[in-house]
Short mmCIF file of C-alpha atoms and ligand atoms in Angstrom, two decimals:
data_model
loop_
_atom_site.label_atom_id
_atom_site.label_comp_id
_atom_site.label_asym_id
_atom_site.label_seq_id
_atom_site.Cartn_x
_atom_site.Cartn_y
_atom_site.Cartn_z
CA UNK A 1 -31.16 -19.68 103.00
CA UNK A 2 -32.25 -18.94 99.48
CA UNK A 3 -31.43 -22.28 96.59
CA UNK A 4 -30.95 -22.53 93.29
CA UNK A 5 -29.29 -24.70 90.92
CA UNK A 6 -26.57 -22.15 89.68
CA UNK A 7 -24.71 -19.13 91.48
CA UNK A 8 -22.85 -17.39 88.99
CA UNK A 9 -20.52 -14.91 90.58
CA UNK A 10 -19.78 -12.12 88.71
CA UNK A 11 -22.18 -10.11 86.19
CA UNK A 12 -19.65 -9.52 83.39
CA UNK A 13 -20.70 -10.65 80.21
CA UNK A 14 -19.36 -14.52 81.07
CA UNK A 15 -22.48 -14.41 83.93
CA UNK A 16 -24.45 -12.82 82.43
CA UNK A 17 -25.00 -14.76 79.33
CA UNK A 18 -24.52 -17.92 81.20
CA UNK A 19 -27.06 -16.93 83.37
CA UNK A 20 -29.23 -16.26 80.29
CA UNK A 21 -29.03 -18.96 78.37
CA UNK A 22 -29.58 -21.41 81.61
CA UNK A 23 -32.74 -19.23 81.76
CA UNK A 24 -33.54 -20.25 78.38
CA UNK A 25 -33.25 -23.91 78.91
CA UNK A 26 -35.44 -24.03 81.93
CA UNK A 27 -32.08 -23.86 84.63
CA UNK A 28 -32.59 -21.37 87.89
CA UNK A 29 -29.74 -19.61 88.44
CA UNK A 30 -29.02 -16.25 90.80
CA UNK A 31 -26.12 -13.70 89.59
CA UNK A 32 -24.02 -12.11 92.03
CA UNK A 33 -22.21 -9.10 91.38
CA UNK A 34 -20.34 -7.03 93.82
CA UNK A 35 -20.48 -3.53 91.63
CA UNK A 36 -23.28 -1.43 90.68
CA UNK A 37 -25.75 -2.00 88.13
CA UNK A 38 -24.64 1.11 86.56
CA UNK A 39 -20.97 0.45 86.90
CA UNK A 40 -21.26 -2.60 85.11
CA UNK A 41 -23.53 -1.52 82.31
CA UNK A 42 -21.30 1.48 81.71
CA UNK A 43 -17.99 -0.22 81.47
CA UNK A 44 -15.61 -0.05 78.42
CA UNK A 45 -14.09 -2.70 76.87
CA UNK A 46 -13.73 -4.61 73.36
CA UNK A 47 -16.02 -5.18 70.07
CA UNK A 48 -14.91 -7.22 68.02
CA UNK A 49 -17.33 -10.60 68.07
CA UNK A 50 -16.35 -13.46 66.22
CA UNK A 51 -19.38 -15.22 64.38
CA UNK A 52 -19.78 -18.09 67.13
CA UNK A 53 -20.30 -15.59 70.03
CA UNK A 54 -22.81 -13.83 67.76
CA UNK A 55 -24.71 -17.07 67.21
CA UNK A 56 -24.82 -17.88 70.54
CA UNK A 57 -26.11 -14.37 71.34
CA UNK A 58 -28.71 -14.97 69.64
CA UNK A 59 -29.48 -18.15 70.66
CA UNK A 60 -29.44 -16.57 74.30
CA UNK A 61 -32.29 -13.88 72.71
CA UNK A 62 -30.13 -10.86 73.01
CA UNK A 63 -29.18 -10.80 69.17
CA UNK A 64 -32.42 -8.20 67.83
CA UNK A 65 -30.67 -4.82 68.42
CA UNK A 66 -27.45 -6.28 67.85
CA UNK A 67 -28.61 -7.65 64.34
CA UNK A 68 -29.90 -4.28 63.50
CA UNK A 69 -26.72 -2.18 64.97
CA UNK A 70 -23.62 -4.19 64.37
CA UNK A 71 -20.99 -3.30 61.61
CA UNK A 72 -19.88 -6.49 60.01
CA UNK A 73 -16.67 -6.23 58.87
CA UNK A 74 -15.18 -8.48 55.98
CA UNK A 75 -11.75 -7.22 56.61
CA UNK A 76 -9.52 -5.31 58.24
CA UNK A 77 -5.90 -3.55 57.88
CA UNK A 78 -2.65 -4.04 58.69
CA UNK A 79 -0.53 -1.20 58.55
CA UNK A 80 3.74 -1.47 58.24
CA UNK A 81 6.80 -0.26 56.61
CA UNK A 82 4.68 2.56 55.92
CA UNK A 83 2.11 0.42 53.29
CA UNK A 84 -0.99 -1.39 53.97
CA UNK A 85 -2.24 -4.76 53.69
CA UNK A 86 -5.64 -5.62 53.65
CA UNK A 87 -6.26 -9.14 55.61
CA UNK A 88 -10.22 -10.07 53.30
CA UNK A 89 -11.61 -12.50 56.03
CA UNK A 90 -14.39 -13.45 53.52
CA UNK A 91 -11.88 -14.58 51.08
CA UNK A 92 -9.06 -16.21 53.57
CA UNK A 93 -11.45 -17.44 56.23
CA UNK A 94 -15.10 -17.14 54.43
CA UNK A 95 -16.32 -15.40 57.36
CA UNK A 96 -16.91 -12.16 58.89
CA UNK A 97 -16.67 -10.29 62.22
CA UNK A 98 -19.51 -7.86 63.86
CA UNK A 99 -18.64 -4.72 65.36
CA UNK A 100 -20.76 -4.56 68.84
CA UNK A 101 -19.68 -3.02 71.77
CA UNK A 102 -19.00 -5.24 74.96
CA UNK A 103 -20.91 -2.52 76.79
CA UNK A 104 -24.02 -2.90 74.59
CA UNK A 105 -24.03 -6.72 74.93
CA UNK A 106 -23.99 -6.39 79.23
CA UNK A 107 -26.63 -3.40 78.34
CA UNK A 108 -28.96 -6.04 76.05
CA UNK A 109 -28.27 -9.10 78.75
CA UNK A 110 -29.32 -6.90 81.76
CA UNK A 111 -32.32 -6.32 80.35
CA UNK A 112 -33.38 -9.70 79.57
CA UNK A 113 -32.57 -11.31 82.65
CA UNK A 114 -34.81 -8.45 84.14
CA UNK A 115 -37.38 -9.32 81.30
CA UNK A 116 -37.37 -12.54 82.36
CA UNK A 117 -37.75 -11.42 86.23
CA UNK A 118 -34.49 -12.95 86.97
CA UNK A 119 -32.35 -12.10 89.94
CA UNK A 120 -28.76 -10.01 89.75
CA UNK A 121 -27.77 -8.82 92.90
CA UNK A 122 -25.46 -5.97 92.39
CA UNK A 123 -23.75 -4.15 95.31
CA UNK A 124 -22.80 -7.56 97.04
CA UNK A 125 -20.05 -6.81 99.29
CA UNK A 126 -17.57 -9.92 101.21
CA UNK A 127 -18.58 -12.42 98.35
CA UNK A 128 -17.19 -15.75 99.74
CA UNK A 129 -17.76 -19.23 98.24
CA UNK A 130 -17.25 -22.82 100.20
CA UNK A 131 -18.66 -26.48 99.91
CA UNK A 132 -17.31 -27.20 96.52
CA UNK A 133 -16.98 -31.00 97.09
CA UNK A 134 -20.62 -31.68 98.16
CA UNK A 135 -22.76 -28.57 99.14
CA UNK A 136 -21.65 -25.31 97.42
CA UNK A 137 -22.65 -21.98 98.78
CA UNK A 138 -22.08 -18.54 97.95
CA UNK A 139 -22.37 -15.94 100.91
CA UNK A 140 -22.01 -12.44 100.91
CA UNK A 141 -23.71 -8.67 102.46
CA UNK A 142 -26.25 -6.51 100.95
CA UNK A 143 -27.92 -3.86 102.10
CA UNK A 144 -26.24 -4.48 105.51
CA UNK A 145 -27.99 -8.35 105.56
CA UNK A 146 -25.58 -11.55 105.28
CA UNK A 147 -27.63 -13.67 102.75
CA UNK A 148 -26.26 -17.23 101.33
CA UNK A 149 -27.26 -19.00 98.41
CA UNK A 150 -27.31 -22.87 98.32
CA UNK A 151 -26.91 -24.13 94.55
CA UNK A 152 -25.54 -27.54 92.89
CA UNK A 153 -22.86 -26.02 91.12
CA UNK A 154 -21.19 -22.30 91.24
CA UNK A 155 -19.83 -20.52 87.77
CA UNK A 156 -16.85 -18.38 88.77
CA UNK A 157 -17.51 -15.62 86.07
CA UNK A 158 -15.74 -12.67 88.01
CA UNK A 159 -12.88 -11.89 86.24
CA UNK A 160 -9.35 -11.74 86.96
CA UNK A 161 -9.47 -10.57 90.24
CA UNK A 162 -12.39 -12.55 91.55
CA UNK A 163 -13.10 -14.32 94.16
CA UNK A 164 -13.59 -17.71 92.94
CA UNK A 165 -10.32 -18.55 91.62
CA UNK A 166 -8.42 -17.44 94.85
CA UNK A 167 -11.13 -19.77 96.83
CA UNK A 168 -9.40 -22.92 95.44
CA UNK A 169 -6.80 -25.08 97.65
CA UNK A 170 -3.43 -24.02 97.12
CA UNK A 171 -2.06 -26.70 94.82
CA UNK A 172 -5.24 -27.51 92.81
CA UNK A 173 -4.87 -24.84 90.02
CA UNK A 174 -1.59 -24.59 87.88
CA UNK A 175 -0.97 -21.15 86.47
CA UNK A 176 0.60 -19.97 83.41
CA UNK A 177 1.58 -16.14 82.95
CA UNK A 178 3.64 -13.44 80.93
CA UNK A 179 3.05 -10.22 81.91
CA UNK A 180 3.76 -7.89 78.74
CA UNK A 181 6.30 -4.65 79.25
CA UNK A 182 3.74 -2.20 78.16
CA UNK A 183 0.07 -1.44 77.97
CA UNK A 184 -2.32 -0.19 75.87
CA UNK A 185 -3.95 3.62 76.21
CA UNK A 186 -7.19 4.05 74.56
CA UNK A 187 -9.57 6.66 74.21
CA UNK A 188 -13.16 6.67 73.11
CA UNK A 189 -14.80 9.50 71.16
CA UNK A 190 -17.89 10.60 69.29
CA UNK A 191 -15.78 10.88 66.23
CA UNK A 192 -16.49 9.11 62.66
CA UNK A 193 -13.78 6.23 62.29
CA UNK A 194 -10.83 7.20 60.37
CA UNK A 195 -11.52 4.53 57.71
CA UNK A 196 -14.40 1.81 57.07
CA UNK A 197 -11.99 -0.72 58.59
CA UNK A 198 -9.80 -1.47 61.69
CA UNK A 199 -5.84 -0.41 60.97
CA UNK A 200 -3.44 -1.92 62.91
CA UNK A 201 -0.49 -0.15 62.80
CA UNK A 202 3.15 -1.37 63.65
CA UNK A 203 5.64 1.54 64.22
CA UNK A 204 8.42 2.48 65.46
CA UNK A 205 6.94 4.65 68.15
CA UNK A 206 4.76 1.59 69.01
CA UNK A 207 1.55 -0.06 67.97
CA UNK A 208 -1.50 1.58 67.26
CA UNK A 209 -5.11 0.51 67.04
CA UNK A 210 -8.25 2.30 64.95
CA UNK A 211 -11.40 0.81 66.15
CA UNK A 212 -14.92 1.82 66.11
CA UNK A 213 -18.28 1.26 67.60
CA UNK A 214 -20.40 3.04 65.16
CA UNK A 215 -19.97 5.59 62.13
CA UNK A 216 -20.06 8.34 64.72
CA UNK A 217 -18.30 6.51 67.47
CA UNK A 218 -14.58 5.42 67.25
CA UNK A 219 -11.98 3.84 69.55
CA UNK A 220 -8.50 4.51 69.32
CA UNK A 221 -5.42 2.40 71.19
CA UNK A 222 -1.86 3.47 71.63
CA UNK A 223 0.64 1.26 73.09
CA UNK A 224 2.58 2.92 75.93
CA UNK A 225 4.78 2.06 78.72
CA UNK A 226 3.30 0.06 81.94
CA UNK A 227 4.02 2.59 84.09
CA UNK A 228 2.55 5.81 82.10
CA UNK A 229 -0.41 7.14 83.61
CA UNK A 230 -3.76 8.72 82.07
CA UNK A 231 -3.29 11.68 83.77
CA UNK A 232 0.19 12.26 81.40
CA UNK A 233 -2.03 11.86 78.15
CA UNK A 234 -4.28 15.03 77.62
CA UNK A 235 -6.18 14.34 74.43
CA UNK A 236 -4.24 16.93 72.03
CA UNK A 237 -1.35 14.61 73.32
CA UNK A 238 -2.96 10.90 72.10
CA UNK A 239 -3.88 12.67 69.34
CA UNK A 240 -0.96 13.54 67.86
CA UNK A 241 1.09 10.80 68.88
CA UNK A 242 -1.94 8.71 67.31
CA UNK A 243 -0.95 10.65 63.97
CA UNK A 244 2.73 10.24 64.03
CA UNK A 245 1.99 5.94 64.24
CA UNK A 246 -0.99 5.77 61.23
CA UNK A 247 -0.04 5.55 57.70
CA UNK A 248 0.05 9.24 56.14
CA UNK A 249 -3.31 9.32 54.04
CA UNK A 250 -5.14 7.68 57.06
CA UNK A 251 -3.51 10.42 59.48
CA UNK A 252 -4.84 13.03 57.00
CA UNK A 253 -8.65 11.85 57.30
CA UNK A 254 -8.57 11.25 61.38
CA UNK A 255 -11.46 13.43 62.85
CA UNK A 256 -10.85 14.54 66.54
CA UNK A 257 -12.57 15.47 69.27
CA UNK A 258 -12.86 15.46 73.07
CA UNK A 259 -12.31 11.90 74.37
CA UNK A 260 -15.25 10.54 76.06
CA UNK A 261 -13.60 7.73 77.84
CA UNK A 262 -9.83 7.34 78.41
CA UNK A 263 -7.97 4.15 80.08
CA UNK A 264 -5.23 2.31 80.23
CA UNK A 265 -4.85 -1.25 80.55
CA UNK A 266 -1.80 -3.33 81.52
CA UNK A 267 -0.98 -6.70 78.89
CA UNK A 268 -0.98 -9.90 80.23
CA UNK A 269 -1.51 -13.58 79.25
CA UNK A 270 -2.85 -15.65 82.13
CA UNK A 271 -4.30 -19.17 82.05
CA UNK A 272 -6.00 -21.28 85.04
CA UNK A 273 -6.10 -25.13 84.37
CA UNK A 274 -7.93 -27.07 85.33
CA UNK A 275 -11.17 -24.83 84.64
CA UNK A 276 -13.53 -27.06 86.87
CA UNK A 277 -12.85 -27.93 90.78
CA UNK A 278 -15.22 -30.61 91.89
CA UNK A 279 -18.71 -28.16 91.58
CA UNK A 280 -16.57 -25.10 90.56
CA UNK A 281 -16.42 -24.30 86.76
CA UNK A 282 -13.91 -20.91 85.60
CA UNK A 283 -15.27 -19.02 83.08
CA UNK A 284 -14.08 -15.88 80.82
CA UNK A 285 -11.31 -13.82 82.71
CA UNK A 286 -11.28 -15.76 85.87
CA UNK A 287 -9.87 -18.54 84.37
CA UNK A 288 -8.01 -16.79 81.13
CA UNK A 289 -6.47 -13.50 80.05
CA UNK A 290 -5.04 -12.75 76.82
CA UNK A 291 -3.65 -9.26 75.42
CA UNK A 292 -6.38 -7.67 73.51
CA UNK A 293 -4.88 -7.40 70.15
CA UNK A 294 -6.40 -10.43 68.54
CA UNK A 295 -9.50 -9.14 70.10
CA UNK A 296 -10.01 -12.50 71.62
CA UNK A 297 -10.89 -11.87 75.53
CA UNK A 298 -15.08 -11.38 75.09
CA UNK A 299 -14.91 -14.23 72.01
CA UNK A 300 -13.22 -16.70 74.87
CA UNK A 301 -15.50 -15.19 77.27
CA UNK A 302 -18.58 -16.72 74.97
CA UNK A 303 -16.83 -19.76 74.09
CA UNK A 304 -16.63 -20.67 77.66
CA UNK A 305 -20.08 -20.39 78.76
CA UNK A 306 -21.23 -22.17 75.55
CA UNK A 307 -19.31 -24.60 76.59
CA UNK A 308 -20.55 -24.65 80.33
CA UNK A 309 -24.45 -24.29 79.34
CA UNK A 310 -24.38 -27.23 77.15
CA UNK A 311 -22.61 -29.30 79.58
CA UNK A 312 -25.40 -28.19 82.36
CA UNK A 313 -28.23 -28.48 80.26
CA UNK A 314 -27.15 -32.08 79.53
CA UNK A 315 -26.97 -32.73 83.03
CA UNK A 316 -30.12 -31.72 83.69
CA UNK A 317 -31.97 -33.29 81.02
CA UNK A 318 -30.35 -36.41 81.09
CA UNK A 319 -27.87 -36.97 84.08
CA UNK A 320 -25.06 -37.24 81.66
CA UNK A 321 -21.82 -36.07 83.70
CA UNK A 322 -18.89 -36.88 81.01
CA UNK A 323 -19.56 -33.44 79.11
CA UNK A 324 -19.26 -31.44 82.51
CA UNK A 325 -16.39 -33.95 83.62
CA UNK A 326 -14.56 -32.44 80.16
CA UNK A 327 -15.34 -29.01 80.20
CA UNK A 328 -11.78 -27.95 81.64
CA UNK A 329 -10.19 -30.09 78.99
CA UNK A 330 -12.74 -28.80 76.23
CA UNK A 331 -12.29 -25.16 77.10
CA UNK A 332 -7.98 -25.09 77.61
CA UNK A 333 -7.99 -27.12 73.79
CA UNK A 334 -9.33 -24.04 72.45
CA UNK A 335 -7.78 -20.96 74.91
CA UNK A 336 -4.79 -22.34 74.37
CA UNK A 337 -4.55 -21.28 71.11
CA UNK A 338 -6.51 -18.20 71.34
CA UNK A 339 -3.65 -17.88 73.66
CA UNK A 340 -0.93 -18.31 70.96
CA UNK A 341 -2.54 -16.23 68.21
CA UNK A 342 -3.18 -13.13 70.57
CA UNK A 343 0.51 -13.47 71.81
CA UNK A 344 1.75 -13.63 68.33
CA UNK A 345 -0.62 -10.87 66.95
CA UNK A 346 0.94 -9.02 69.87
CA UNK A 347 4.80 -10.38 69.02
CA UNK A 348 4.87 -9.27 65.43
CA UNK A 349 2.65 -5.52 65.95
CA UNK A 350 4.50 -4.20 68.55
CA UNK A 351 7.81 -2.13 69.62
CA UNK A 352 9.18 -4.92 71.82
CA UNK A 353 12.26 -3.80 73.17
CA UNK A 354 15.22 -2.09 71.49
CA UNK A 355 16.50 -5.41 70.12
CA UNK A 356 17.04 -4.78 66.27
CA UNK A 357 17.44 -8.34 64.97
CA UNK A 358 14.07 -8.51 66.89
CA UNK A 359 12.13 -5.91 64.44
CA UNK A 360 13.54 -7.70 61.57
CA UNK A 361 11.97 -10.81 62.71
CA UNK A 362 8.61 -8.71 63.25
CA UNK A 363 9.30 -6.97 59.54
CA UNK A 364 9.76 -10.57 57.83
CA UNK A 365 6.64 -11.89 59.79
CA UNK A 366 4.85 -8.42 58.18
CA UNK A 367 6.35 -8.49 54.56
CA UNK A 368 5.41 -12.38 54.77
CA UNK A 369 1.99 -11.71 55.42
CA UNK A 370 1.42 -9.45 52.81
CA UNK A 371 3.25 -11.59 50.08
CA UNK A 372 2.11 -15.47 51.16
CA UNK A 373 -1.83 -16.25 51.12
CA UNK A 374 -1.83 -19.46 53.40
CA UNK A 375 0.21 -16.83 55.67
CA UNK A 376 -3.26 -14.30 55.20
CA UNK A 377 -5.68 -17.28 55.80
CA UNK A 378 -4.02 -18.77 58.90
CA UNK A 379 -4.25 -14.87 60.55
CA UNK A 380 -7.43 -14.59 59.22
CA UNK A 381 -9.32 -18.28 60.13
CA UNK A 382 -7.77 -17.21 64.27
CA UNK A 383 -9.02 -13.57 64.08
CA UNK A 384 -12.51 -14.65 62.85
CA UNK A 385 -12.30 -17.87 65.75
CA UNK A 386 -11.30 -21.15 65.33
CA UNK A 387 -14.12 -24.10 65.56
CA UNK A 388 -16.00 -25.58 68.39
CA UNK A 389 -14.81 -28.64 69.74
CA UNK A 390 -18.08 -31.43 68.70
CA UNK A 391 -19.82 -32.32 72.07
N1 APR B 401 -17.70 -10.94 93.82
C1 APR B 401 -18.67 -10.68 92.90
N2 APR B 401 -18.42 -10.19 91.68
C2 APR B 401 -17.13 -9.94 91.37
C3 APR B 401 -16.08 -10.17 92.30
C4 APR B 401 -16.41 -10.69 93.55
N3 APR B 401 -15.45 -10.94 94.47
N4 APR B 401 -14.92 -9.83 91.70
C5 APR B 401 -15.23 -9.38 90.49
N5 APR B 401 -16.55 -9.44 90.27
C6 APR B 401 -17.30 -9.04 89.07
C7 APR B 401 -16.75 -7.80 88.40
O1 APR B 401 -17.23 -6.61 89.01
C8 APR B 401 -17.28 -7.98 86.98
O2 APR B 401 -18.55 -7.40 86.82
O3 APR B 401 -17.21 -10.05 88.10
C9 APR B 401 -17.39 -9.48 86.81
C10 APR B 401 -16.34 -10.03 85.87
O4 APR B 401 -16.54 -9.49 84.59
P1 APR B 401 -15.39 -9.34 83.51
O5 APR B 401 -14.13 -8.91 84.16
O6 APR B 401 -15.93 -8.52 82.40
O7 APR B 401 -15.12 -10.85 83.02
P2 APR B 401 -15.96 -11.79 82.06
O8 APR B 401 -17.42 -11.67 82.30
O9 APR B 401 -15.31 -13.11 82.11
O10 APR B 401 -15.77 -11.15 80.63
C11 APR B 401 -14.63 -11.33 79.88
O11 APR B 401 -14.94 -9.08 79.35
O12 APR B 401 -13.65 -8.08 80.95
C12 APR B 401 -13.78 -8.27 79.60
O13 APR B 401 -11.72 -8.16 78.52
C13 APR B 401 -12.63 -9.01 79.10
O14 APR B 401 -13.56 -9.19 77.05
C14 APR B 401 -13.30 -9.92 78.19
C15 APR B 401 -14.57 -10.29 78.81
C1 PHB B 402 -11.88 -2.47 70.31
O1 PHB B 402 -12.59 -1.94 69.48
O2 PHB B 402 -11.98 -2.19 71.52
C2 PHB B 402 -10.90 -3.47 69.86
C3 PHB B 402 -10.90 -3.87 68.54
C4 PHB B 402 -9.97 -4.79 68.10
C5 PHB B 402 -9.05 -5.30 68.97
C6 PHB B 402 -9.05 -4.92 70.30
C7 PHB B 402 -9.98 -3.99 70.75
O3 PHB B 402 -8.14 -6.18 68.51
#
């Protein structure tokens, strides 16, 4: 049986920085991942990183390329009653957000922990874990072998449907959901953005989302129904419908082209408490899930294992416990407003139902915005992430 002080399950960017930065303060850890290497380095998802999780990148050595490739963006729009309002985050929050794909960060991180001759063992099939009151262990099959890891603690980074969280005693974990009516369709494409910022729109047809990645690359979102399927949206489709929800001049300058990624994802908000079970710690999506409009899920993600590597380091160094025995209560503090914001953000952008006292609330909530500044810098200090609790 192989040891080591951590097993991180789950090589998402949660693991995989945790493993890093463990790396980086002298901690042995092994990753365990039950998808391809090239399934997880070509995945989709946000880009949006608030400036803690890009200081903490770099502290985990993974912030060069980003530092040379990132958009930082000082604002962003908001886009209603067929007007816009520009939210400045430099002016409301004195701060700034970097545009860096999530699928660039797990790129960068899987090739420092190979730098560093670390192990990830992708393609791990029947990942179980047991012993979390004295021994902890994580088993699983590779390559048609059974192997099993021995460790002190295990990180349960693998998402929403992971193992780890399900591996808890019925009872132990309270859980806290609301699963949204709709979802979000978005589409990828070697396209220049539409403008320098993100829009997001509130219509009547629904919500709608211009992102980027680059000044070639852009990402696009449409809200749709739960139950629509990718198959129903051709690309001429999204792209009209993406027309029809964007303020007219911003319509006029959208550059199309054939999507290269398409997907749809289903809204939820999900929390976990408590976080840590005995030699158990929940991090990023296993323990937390919030709808992607406040662009919140990766910046939680990062908060998380900052939270976790400082509370293991300690306990290494030192033997100190207390910060590990808090890290539940030190993570929830913060997710639970990350929580709030992203469900608002969500609340006042998009079509929620047919209710029209409902859209006047969402109108006010708008119109307020764009006339009240305290209104501007409260949106703006949660987009660009609230503070770290002190350890
Ligand atoms: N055994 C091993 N690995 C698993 C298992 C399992 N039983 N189940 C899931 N995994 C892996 C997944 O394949 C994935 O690579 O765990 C990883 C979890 O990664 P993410 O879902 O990306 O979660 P996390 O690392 O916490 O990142 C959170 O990334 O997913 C986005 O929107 C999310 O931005 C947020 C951030
Ligand atoms: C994205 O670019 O994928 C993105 C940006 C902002 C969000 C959500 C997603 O709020």
């Amino acid at each position: 049986m192989r040891r080591t002080q951590v097993a991180i399950v789950g090589a998402g960017p949660s693991g995989l920085l945790l493993a890093q930065l463990l790396g980086r303060s002298g901690i042995e850890s092994i990753v365990v991942e039950r998808r391809s290497r090239e399934h997880v380095a070509g995945r989709v998802r946000a880009g949006v990183l608030e400036p803690g999780t890009v200081e903490l990148l770099e502290e985990a050595g993974v912030g060069e390329r980003m530092r040379r490739e990132r958009l930082v963006h000082r604002g962003f729009r908001l886009a209603f009653d067929g007007g816009v309002v520009r939210v400045d985050l430099d002016r409301h929050a004195g701060s700034s957000v970097s545009i860096y794909g999530q699928t660039e960060i797990t790129r960068d991180l899987i090739e420092a922990r190979a730098a560093a001759g670390a192990e990830v063992r992708f393609d791990a099939a029947d990942v179980s874990i047991g012993g979390l009151g004295g021994a902890p262990r994580v088993s699983f099959r590779r390559h048609g072998r059974t192997e099993e890891i021995a460790c002190d603690f295990v990180a349960g980074c693998d998402g929403y449907h992971g193992v780890c969280r399900r591996s808890v005693p019925a009872g132990a974990l309270h859980t806290f959901e609301r699963i949204h009516p709709f979802g979000w369709l978005g589409v990828l494409a070697d396209v220049p953005p539409a403008a320098q910022e993100l829009i997001y729109a509130s219509h009547e047809r629904g919500f709608a989302l211009c992102s980027m990645r680059s000044e070639s690359r852009s990402r696009y979102y449409l809200q749709c129904g739960a139950a629509e399927r990718v198959e129903e949206w051709s690309d001429e489709r999204f792209w009209e419908e993406l027309r029809l929800r964007l303020p007219a001049e911003v319509a006029r300058n959208l550059s199309v082209g054939p999507s290269v990624e398409k997907s749809m994802a289903q809204l939820r908000s999900f929390v976990a408490e408590p976080m840590r079970l005995g030699r158990l710690f929940l991090a990023g999506d296993a323990a937390h899930i919030v709808p992607p409009a406040g662009a919140k899920g990766l910046n939680l993600a990062a908060a998380d294992v900052r939270v976790l590597h400082r509370a293991l380091t300690e306990h290494y160094r030192t033997g100190r416990s207390d910060l590990i025995e808090r890290y539940s209560e030190t993570c929830l503090a913060r997710v639970w407003k990350a929580v709030r914001f992203s469900w608002w953000f969500t609340a006042i952008t998009h079509v929620l139902d047919d209710d029209a006292f409902s859209r006047r609330i969402q109108l006010a909530e708008l119109r307020y915005l764009a006339e009240s500044t305290a209104a501007l810098s409260s949106l703006a200090e949660n987009y660009v992430g609230l503070p770290f609790a002190a350890a």
